[in-house]
Amino acid sequence: MDNINPSEVKDKNKLIEENKNFIYGCTYKICKRILHWENDDELSIAMIAFNKALDTYNHTKGNFHSYAKVLINNSIIDFFRKDKNNSLLVFDNNEESFTYIDYKNSINQYEIQKESEQRIDEINALKNELANFKLTFTDLINHSPKHIDTRSHLLNIALCCTKNDDISTYIRKNKALPIKQLTVLTGCNRKLLERWRKYIIVLFLIMSNDEYLYLKSYLNIGVGDKNE
């Protein structure tokens, strides 16, 4: 598999589509079962992780696909485990696989199942919210800015929306951004708000719901290499 330099990629959506087999393979290796794009949340998580790899990769991280695989595996394993302190995650360079080494016996399977169910419920709840806005997780991936400064700026805009009752009410009632009000509130130009409106709406929905603990922690915007 040829190495990818995300900074040279012109069509991000096409690149993601071309790498769906790679994303599926990484996910299957962890889940050990047949997966379906339309039903399995693990694949959605893996695709989001691949998109994150595109946003955060630089040449110091080595081969892109190896880097993306690390992010995908970490995201999926984090989806299933209860407490990261219970186990040590080790990367085997020879087999290119992840292995758990337990320090406190095995992790309680019931706790893993309950944690998994809670996180799946959280993802499904967001899916339902997005559907009301005629949006999907694919929209989040396809309409995500590459530059970390832009992502942080849009996060601040979404945060402003959550703190303003009038704007929050407008978004939920009209399923759209009040562009004119936001230009006044944030000082941002109309073109920027219109370009990233889907991304801002998704951030707004996540940040305005206290139950989206996992999704909020996954966003973690502001952490990464400012290499753009």
PDB file of C-alpha atoms in Angstrom:
ATOM      1  CA  MET A   1       0.000   0.000   0.000  1.00  0.00           C
ATOM      2  CA  ASP A   2       1.494   3.298  -1.098  1.00  0.00           C
ATOM      3  CA  ASN A   3       2.153   5.926   1.522  1.00  0.00           C
ATOM      4  CA  ILE A   4      -0.158   8.942   1.528  1.00  0.00           C
ATOM      5  CA  ASN A   5       0.736  12.549   2.131  1.00  0.00           C
ATOM      6  CA  PRO A   6      -2.562  14.128   3.283  1.00  0.00           C
ATOM      7  CA  SER A   7      -1.237  17.631   2.628  1.00  0.00           C
ATOM      8  CA  GLU A   8      -1.124  16.775  -1.092  1.00  0.00           C
ATOM      9  CA  VAL A   9      -4.615  15.294  -1.217  1.00  0.00           C
ATOM     10  CA  LYS A  10      -7.094  17.439  -3.137  1.00  0.00           C
ATOM     11  CA  ASP A  11     -10.215  15.270  -2.800  1.00  0.00           C
ATOM     12  CA  LYS A  12     -10.512  14.095   0.806  1.00  0.00           C
ATOM     13  CA  ASN A  13     -13.857  12.362   0.275  1.00  0.00           C
ATOM     14  CA  LYS A  14     -12.447  10.323  -2.609  1.00  0.00           C
ATOM     15  CA  LEU A  15      -9.432   9.326  -0.522  1.00  0.00           C
ATOM     16  CA  ILE A  16     -11.653   8.129   2.325  1.00  0.00           C
ATOM     17  CA  GLU A  17     -13.780   6.141  -0.122  1.00  0.00           C
ATOM     18  CA  GLU A  18     -10.663   4.553  -1.646  1.00  0.00           C
ATOM     19  CA  ASN A  19      -9.489   3.511   1.821  1.00  0.00           C
ATOM     20  CA  LYS A  20     -12.734   1.952   3.050  1.00  0.00           C
ATOM     21  CA  ASN A  21     -11.275  -1.550   2.653  1.00  0.00           C
ATOM     22  CA  PHE A  22      -8.292  -0.509   4.776  1.00  0.00           C
ATOM     23  CA  ILE A  23     -10.598   0.997   7.412  1.00  0.00           C
ATOM     24  CA  TYR A  24     -12.749  -2.126   7.395  1.00  0.00           C
ATOM     25  CA  GLY A  25      -9.701  -4.385   7.714  1.00  0.00           C
ATOM     26  CA  CYS A  26      -8.414  -2.517  10.762  1.00  0.00           C
ATOM     27  CA  THR A  27     -11.838  -2.694  12.373  1.00  0.00           C
ATOM     28  CA  TYR A  28     -12.371  -6.371  11.594  1.00  0.00           C
ATOM     29  CA  LYS A  29      -9.003  -7.279  13.113  1.00  0.00           C
ATOM     30  CA  ILE A  30     -10.134  -5.847  16.451  1.00  0.00           C
ATOM     31  CA  CYS A  31     -13.803  -6.903  16.413  1.00  0.00           C
ATOM     32  CA  LYS A  32     -13.192 -10.400  14.988  1.00  0.00           C
ATOM     33  CA  ARG A  33     -16.587 -10.494  13.254  1.00  0.00           C
ATOM     34  CA  ILE A  34     -18.305  -9.550  10.015  1.00  0.00           C
ATOM     35  CA  LEU A  35     -19.235  -5.866  10.001  1.00  0.00           C
ATOM     36  CA  HIS A  36     -21.668  -3.810   7.932  1.00  0.00           C
ATOM     37  CA  TRP A  37     -21.220  -0.130   7.129  1.00  0.00           C
ATOM     38  CA  GLU A  38     -24.900   0.620   7.537  1.00  0.00           C
ATOM     39  CA  ASN A  39     -25.310  -1.051  10.947  1.00  0.00           C
ATOM     40  CA  ASP A  40     -22.071  -1.263  12.923  1.00  0.00           C
ATOM     41  CA  ASP A  41     -20.954   1.717  14.978  1.00  0.00           C
ATOM     42  CA  GLU A  42     -17.404   0.379  15.097  1.00  0.00           C
ATOM     43  CA  LEU A  43     -17.026   1.223  11.414  1.00  0.00           C
ATOM     44  CA  SER A  44     -18.317   4.757  12.000  1.00  0.00           C
ATOM     45  CA  ILE A  45     -15.783   5.165  14.791  1.00  0.00           C
ATOM     46  CA  ALA A  46     -13.020   3.786  12.577  1.00  0.00           C
ATOM     47  CA  MET A  47     -13.906   6.158   9.742  1.00  0.00           C
ATOM     48  CA  ILE A  48     -13.881   9.149  12.090  1.00  0.00           C
ATOM     49  CA  ALA A  49     -10.484   8.005  13.400  1.00  0.00           C
ATOM     50  CA  PHE A  50      -9.162   7.727   9.825  1.00  0.00           C
ATOM     51  CA  ASN A  51     -10.378  11.256   9.151  1.00  0.00           C
ATOM     52  CA  LYS A  52      -8.605  12.396  12.313  1.00  0.00           C
ATOM     53  CA  ALA A  53      -5.425  10.735  11.040  1.00  0.00           C
ATOM     54  CA  LEU A  54      -5.694  12.780   7.839  1.00  0.00           C
ATOM     55  CA  ASP A  55      -6.015  15.955   9.911  1.00  0.00           C
ATOM     56  CA  THR A  56      -3.143  15.282  12.303  1.00  0.00           C
ATOM     57  CA  TYR A  57      -0.567  13.399  10.204  1.00  0.00           C
ATOM     58  CA  ASN A  58       2.867  14.767   9.391  1.00  0.00           C
ATOM     59  CA  HIS A  59       6.022  13.148   8.013  1.00  0.00           C
ATOM     60  CA  THR A  60       7.535  12.665  11.477  1.00  0.00           C
ATOM     61  CA  LYS A  61       4.835  10.070  12.207  1.00  0.00           C
ATOM     62  CA  GLY A  62       6.215   7.668   9.594  1.00  0.00           C
ATOM     63  CA  ASN A  63       4.008   5.752   7.180  1.00  0.00           C
ATOM     64  CA  PHE A  64       0.518   7.249   7.018  1.00  0.00           C
ATOM     65  CA  HIS A  65      -1.393   3.966   7.007  1.00  0.00           C
ATOM     66  CA  SER A  66       0.558   2.705  10.013  1.00  0.00           C
ATOM     67  CA  TYR A  67      -0.284   5.946  11.819  1.00  0.00           C
ATOM     68  CA  ALA A  68      -3.948   5.726  10.793  1.00  0.00           C
ATOM     69  CA  LYS A  69      -4.093   2.119  11.969  1.00  0.00           C
ATOM     70  CA  VAL A  70      -2.872   3.137  15.419  1.00  0.00           C
ATOM     71  CA  LEU A  71      -5.593   5.795  15.698  1.00  0.00           C
ATOM     72  CA  ILE A  72      -8.282   3.423  14.443  1.00  0.00           C
ATOM     73  CA  ASN A  73      -7.288   0.641  16.821  1.00  0.00           C
ATOM     74  CA  ASN A  74      -7.013   2.993  19.783  1.00  0.00           C
ATOM     75  CA  SER A  75     -10.454   4.445  19.060  1.00  0.00           C
ATOM     76  CA  ILE A  76     -12.133   1.055  18.735  1.00  0.00           C
ATOM     77  CA  ILE A  77     -10.435  -0.438  21.779  1.00  0.00           C
ATOM     78  CA  ASP A  78     -11.317   2.672  23.776  1.00  0.00           C
ATOM     79  CA  PHE A  79     -14.892   2.091  22.691  1.00  0.00           C
ATOM     80  CA  PHE A  80     -14.952  -1.273  24.451  1.00  0.00           C
ATOM     81  CA  ARG A  81     -12.816  -0.964  27.508  1.00  0.00           C
ATOM     82  CA  LYS A  82     -13.952   0.284  30.916  1.00  0.00           C
ATOM     83  CA  ASP A  83     -10.766   1.559  32.504  1.00  0.00           C
ATOM     84  CA  LYS A  84      -7.550   2.202  30.617  1.00  0.00           C
ATOM     85  CA  ASN A  85      -5.588   1.636  33.861  1.00  0.00           C
ATOM     86  CA  ASN A  86      -6.665  -2.003  33.989  1.00  0.00           C
ATOM     87  CA  SER A  87      -4.587  -3.008  30.999  1.00  0.00           C
ATOM     88  CA  LEU A  88      -1.491  -2.180  29.061  1.00  0.00           C
ATOM     89  CA  LEU A  89      -1.923  -1.772  25.334  1.00  0.00           C
ATOM     90  CA  VAL A  90       1.134  -3.014  23.442  1.00  0.00           C
ATOM     91  CA  PHE A  91       1.867  -2.610  19.739  1.00  0.00           C
ATOM     92  CA  ASP A  92       3.581  -5.573  18.122  1.00  0.00           C
ATOM     93  CA  ASN A  93       5.558  -4.290  15.145  1.00  0.00           C
ATOM     94  CA  ASN A  94       6.077  -7.781  13.755  1.00  0.00           C
ATOM     95  CA  GLU A  95       2.420  -8.771  13.600  1.00  0.00           C
ATOM     96  CA  GLU A  96       1.054  -5.236  13.357  1.00  0.00           C
ATOM     97  CA  SER A  97      -1.514  -6.087  15.986  1.00  0.00           C
ATOM     98  CA  PHE A  98      -2.549  -4.913  19.406  1.00  0.00           C
ATOM     99  CA  THR A  99      -2.491  -7.107  22.489  1.00  0.00           C
ATOM    100  CA  TYR A 100      -3.829  -6.593  25.983  1.00  0.00           C
ATOM    101  CA  ILE A 101      -1.672  -7.458  28.986  1.00  0.00           C
ATOM    102  CA  ASP A 102      -3.767  -7.448  32.155  1.00  0.00           C
ATOM    103  CA  TYR A 103      -2.282  -6.349  35.461  1.00  0.00           C
ATOM    104  CA  LYS A 104      -5.441  -7.024  37.526  1.00  0.00           C
ATOM    105  CA  ASN A 105      -6.730 -10.290  36.075  1.00  0.00           C
ATOM    106  CA  SER A 106      -9.136  -9.914  33.155  1.00  0.00           C
ATOM    107  CA  ILE A 107     -11.468  -6.939  32.839  1.00  0.00           C
ATOM    108  CA  ASN A 108     -14.968  -7.806  34.010  1.00  0.00           C
ATOM    109  CA  GLN A 109     -16.900  -8.775  30.872  1.00  0.00           C
ATOM    110  CA  TYR A 110     -20.177  -7.471  32.224  1.00  0.00           C
ATOM    111  CA  GLU A 111     -18.657  -4.024  32.745  1.00  0.00           C
ATOM    112  CA  ILE A 112     -17.252  -4.056  29.222  1.00  0.00           C
ATOM    113  CA  GLN A 113     -20.642  -4.960  27.817  1.00  0.00           C
ATOM    114  CA  LYS A 114     -22.440  -2.242  29.786  1.00  0.00           C
ATOM    115  CA  GLU A 115     -19.859   0.363  28.794  1.00  0.00           C
ATOM    116  CA  SER A 116     -20.142  -0.677  25.163  1.00  0.00           C
ATOM    117  CA  GLU A 117     -23.935  -0.436  25.311  1.00  0.00           C
ATOM    118  CA  GLN A 118     -23.754   3.037  26.837  1.00  0.00           C
ATOM    119  CA  ARG A 119     -21.435   4.306  24.132  1.00  0.00           C
ATOM    120  CA  ILE A 120     -23.470   2.722  21.361  1.00  0.00           C
ATOM    121  CA  ASP A 121     -26.578   4.378  22.831  1.00  0.00           C
ATOM    122  CA  GLU A 122     -24.744   7.699  22.780  1.00  0.00           C
ATOM    123  CA  ILE A 123     -23.772   7.317  19.130  1.00  0.00           C
ATOM    124  CA  ASN A 124     -27.281   6.216  18.161  1.00  0.00           C
ATOM    125  CA  ALA A 125     -28.780   9.189  20.012  1.00  0.00           C
ATOM    126  CA  LEU A 126     -26.578  11.550  18.019  1.00  0.00           C
ATOM    127  CA  LYS A 127     -27.470   9.727  14.797  1.00  0.00           C
ATOM    128  CA  ASN A 128     -31.143  10.376  15.538  1.00  0.00           C
ATOM    129  CA  GLU A 129     -30.470  14.041  16.265  1.00  0.00           C
ATOM    130  CA  LEU A 130     -28.488  14.379  13.056  1.00  0.00           C
ATOM    131  CA  ALA A 131     -31.318  12.754  11.110  1.00  0.00           C
ATOM    132  CA  ASN A 132     -33.649  15.540  12.263  1.00  0.00           C
ATOM    133  CA  PHE A 133     -31.225  17.969  10.635  1.00  0.00           C
ATOM    134  CA  LYS A 134     -30.854  15.704   7.579  1.00  0.00           C
ATOM    135  CA  LEU A 135     -27.222  15.126   8.524  1.00  0.00           C
ATOM    136  CA  THR A 136     -25.124  11.977   9.021  1.00  0.00           C
ATOM    137  CA  PHE A 137     -21.747  11.001  10.450  1.00  0.00           C
ATOM    138  CA  THR A 138     -20.515  11.058   6.871  1.00  0.00           C
ATOM    139  CA  ASP A 139     -21.386  14.757   6.759  1.00  0.00           C
ATOM    140  CA  LEU A 140     -19.195  15.307   9.806  1.00  0.00           C
ATOM    141  CA  ILE A 141     -16.305  13.622   8.011  1.00  0.00           C
ATOM    142  CA  ASN A 142     -16.906  15.227   4.632  1.00  0.00           C
ATOM    143  CA  HIS A 143     -17.363  18.718   6.063  1.00  0.00           C
ATOM    144  CA  SER A 144     -14.564  18.767   8.621  1.00  0.00           C
ATOM    145  CA  PRO A 145     -11.849  21.419   8.273  1.00  0.00           C
ATOM    146  CA  LYS A 146      -8.285  20.201   7.960  1.00  0.00           C
ATOM    147  CA  HIS A 147      -6.498  22.965   9.844  1.00  0.00           C
ATOM    148  CA  ILE A 148      -6.501  22.712  13.622  1.00  0.00           C
ATOM    149  CA  ASP A 149      -6.820  26.495  13.972  1.00  0.00           C
ATOM    150  CA  THR A 150      -9.996  26.410  11.887  1.00  0.00           C
ATOM    151  CA  ARG A 151     -11.405  23.522  13.912  1.00  0.00           C
ATOM    152  CA  SER A 152     -10.696  25.346  17.163  1.00  0.00           C
ATOM    153  CA  HIS A 153     -12.292  28.510  15.783  1.00  0.00           C
ATOM    154  CA  LEU A 154     -15.428  26.627  14.744  1.00  0.00           C
ATOM    155  CA  LEU A 155     -15.570  24.939  18.137  1.00  0.00           C
ATOM    156  CA  ASN A 156     -15.653  28.370  19.756  1.00  0.00           C
ATOM    157  CA  ILE A 157     -18.449  29.435  17.412  1.00  0.00           C
ATOM    158  CA  ALA A 158     -20.470  26.337  18.309  1.00  0.00           C
ATOM    159  CA  LEU A 159     -19.833  27.028  21.990  1.00  0.00           C
ATOM    160  CA  CYS A 160     -21.192  30.556  21.543  1.00  0.00           C
ATOM    161  CA  CYS A 161     -24.323  29.021  20.038  1.00  0.00           C
ATOM    162  CA  THR A 162     -24.859  26.778  23.067  1.00  0.00           C
ATOM    163  CA  LYS A 163     -24.575  29.748  25.429  1.00  0.00           C
ATOM    164  CA  ASN A 164     -27.069  31.918  23.551  1.00  0.00           C
ATOM    165  CA  ASP A 165     -30.679  30.884  24.189  1.00  0.00           C
ATOM    166  CA  ASP A 166     -32.087  32.671  21.140  1.00  0.00           C
ATOM    167  CA  ILE A 167     -29.597  31.072  18.775  1.00  0.00           C
ATOM    168  CA  SER A 168     -29.971  27.640  20.376  1.00  0.00           C
ATOM    169  CA  THR A 169     -33.739  27.846  20.007  1.00  0.00           C
ATOM    170  CA  TYR A 170     -33.419  28.978  16.387  1.00  0.00           C
ATOM    171  CA  ILE A 171     -31.097  26.102  15.477  1.00  0.00           C
ATOM    172  CA  ARG A 172     -33.331  23.452  17.021  1.00  0.00           C
ATOM    173  CA  LYS A 173     -36.534  24.935  15.612  1.00  0.00           C
ATOM    174  CA  ASN A 174     -35.353  25.724  12.092  1.00  0.00           C
ATOM    175  CA  LYS A 175     -32.683  23.011  11.745  1.00  0.00           C
ATOM    176  CA  ALA A 176     -30.283  25.639  10.444  1.00  0.00           C
ATOM    177  CA  LEU A 177     -27.768  28.241  11.572  1.00  0.00           C
ATOM    178  CA  PRO A 178     -28.926  31.852  12.015  1.00  0.00           C
ATOM    179  CA  ILE A 179     -26.097  33.148   9.847  1.00  0.00           C
ATOM    180  CA  LYS A 180     -26.916  36.834  10.238  1.00  0.00           C
ATOM    181  CA  GLN A 181     -27.134  36.628  14.036  1.00  0.00           C
ATOM    182  CA  LEU A 182     -23.896  34.676  14.222  1.00  0.00           C
ATOM    183  CA  THR A 183     -21.991  37.212  12.153  1.00  0.00           C
ATOM    184  CA  VAL A 184     -23.003  39.854  14.689  1.00  0.00           C
ATOM    185  CA  LEU A 185     -22.376  37.667  17.738  1.00  0.00           C
ATOM    186  CA  THR A 186     -19.015  36.219  16.679  1.00  0.00           C
ATOM    187  CA  GLY A 187     -17.682  38.787  14.231  1.00  0.00           C
ATOM    188  CA  CYS A 188     -17.109  35.995  11.688  1.00  0.00           C
ATOM    189  CA  ASN A 189     -17.753  36.607   8.020  1.00  0.00           C
ATOM    190  CA  ARG A 190     -20.801  35.069   6.373  1.00  0.00           C
ATOM    191  CA  LYS A 191     -18.767  33.012   3.911  1.00  0.00           C
ATOM    192  CA  LEU A 192     -16.967  31.106   6.680  1.00  0.00           C
ATOM    193  CA  LEU A 193     -20.197  30.360   8.552  1.00  0.00           C
ATOM    194  CA  GLU A 194     -21.961  29.126   5.426  1.00  0.00           C
ATOM    195  CA  ARG A 195     -19.015  26.957   4.377  1.00  0.00           C
ATOM    196  CA  TRP A 196     -18.787  25.174   7.738  1.00  0.00           C
ATOM    197  CA  ARG A 197     -22.450  25.288   8.785  1.00  0.00           C
ATOM    198  CA  LYS A 198     -22.857  21.485   8.897  1.00  0.00           C
ATOM    199  CA  TYR A 199     -19.741  21.060  11.012  1.00  0.00           C
ATOM    200  CA  ILE A 200     -20.851  23.829  13.384  1.00  0.00           C
ATOM    201  CA  ILE A 201     -24.304  22.261  13.764  1.00  0.00           C
ATOM    202  CA  VAL A 202     -22.806  18.864  14.632  1.00  0.00           C
ATOM    203  CA  LEU A 203     -20.516  20.467  17.221  1.00  0.00           C
ATOM    204  CA  PHE A 204     -23.472  22.390  18.623  1.00  0.00           C
ATOM    205  CA  LEU A 205     -25.535  19.217  19.012  1.00  0.00           C
ATOM    206  CA  ILE A 206     -22.702  17.398  20.773  1.00  0.00           C
ATOM    207  CA  MET A 207     -21.778  20.230  23.126  1.00  0.00           C
ATOM    208  CA  SER A 208     -25.347  21.112  24.044  1.00  0.00           C
ATOM    209  CA  ASN A 209     -26.168  17.582  25.224  1.00  0.00           C
ATOM    210  CA  ASP A 210     -24.830  16.649  28.670  1.00  0.00           C
ATOM    211  CA  GLU A 211     -25.192  12.947  27.885  1.00  0.00           C
ATOM    212  CA  TYR A 212     -22.605  12.954  25.093  1.00  0.00           C
ATOM    213  CA  LEU A 213     -19.651  12.341  27.400  1.00  0.00           C
ATOM    214  CA  TYR A 214     -17.785  10.015  25.048  1.00  0.00           C
ATOM    215  CA  LEU A 215     -18.336  12.158  21.969  1.00  0.00           C
ATOM    216  CA  LYS A 216     -17.183  15.278  23.790  1.00  0.00           C
ATOM    217  CA  SER A 217     -14.013  13.566  24.957  1.00  0.00           C
ATOM    218  CA  TYR A 218     -13.369  12.224  21.457  1.00  0.00           C
ATOM    219  CA  LEU A 219     -13.558  15.665  19.851  1.00  0.00           C
ATOM    220  CA  ASN A 220     -10.713  16.935  22.030  1.00  0.00           C
ATOM    221  CA  ILE A 221     -10.108  19.770  19.559  1.00  0.00           C
ATOM    222  CA  GLY A 222      -6.998  21.688  20.413  1.00  0.00           C
ATOM    223  CA  VAL A 223      -4.805  18.637  20.862  1.00  0.00           C
ATOM    224  CA  GLY A 224      -2.531  17.832  17.953  1.00  0.00           C
ATOM    225  CA  ASP A 225       0.318  19.087  15.877  1.00  0.00           C
ATOM    226  CA  LYS A 226      -0.008  22.592  14.503  1.00  0.00           C
ATOM    227  CA  ASN A 227       1.826  21.591  11.405  1.00  0.00           C
ATOM    228  CA  GLU A 228      -0.460  23.081   8.818  1.00  0.00           C
TER     229      GLU A 228
END
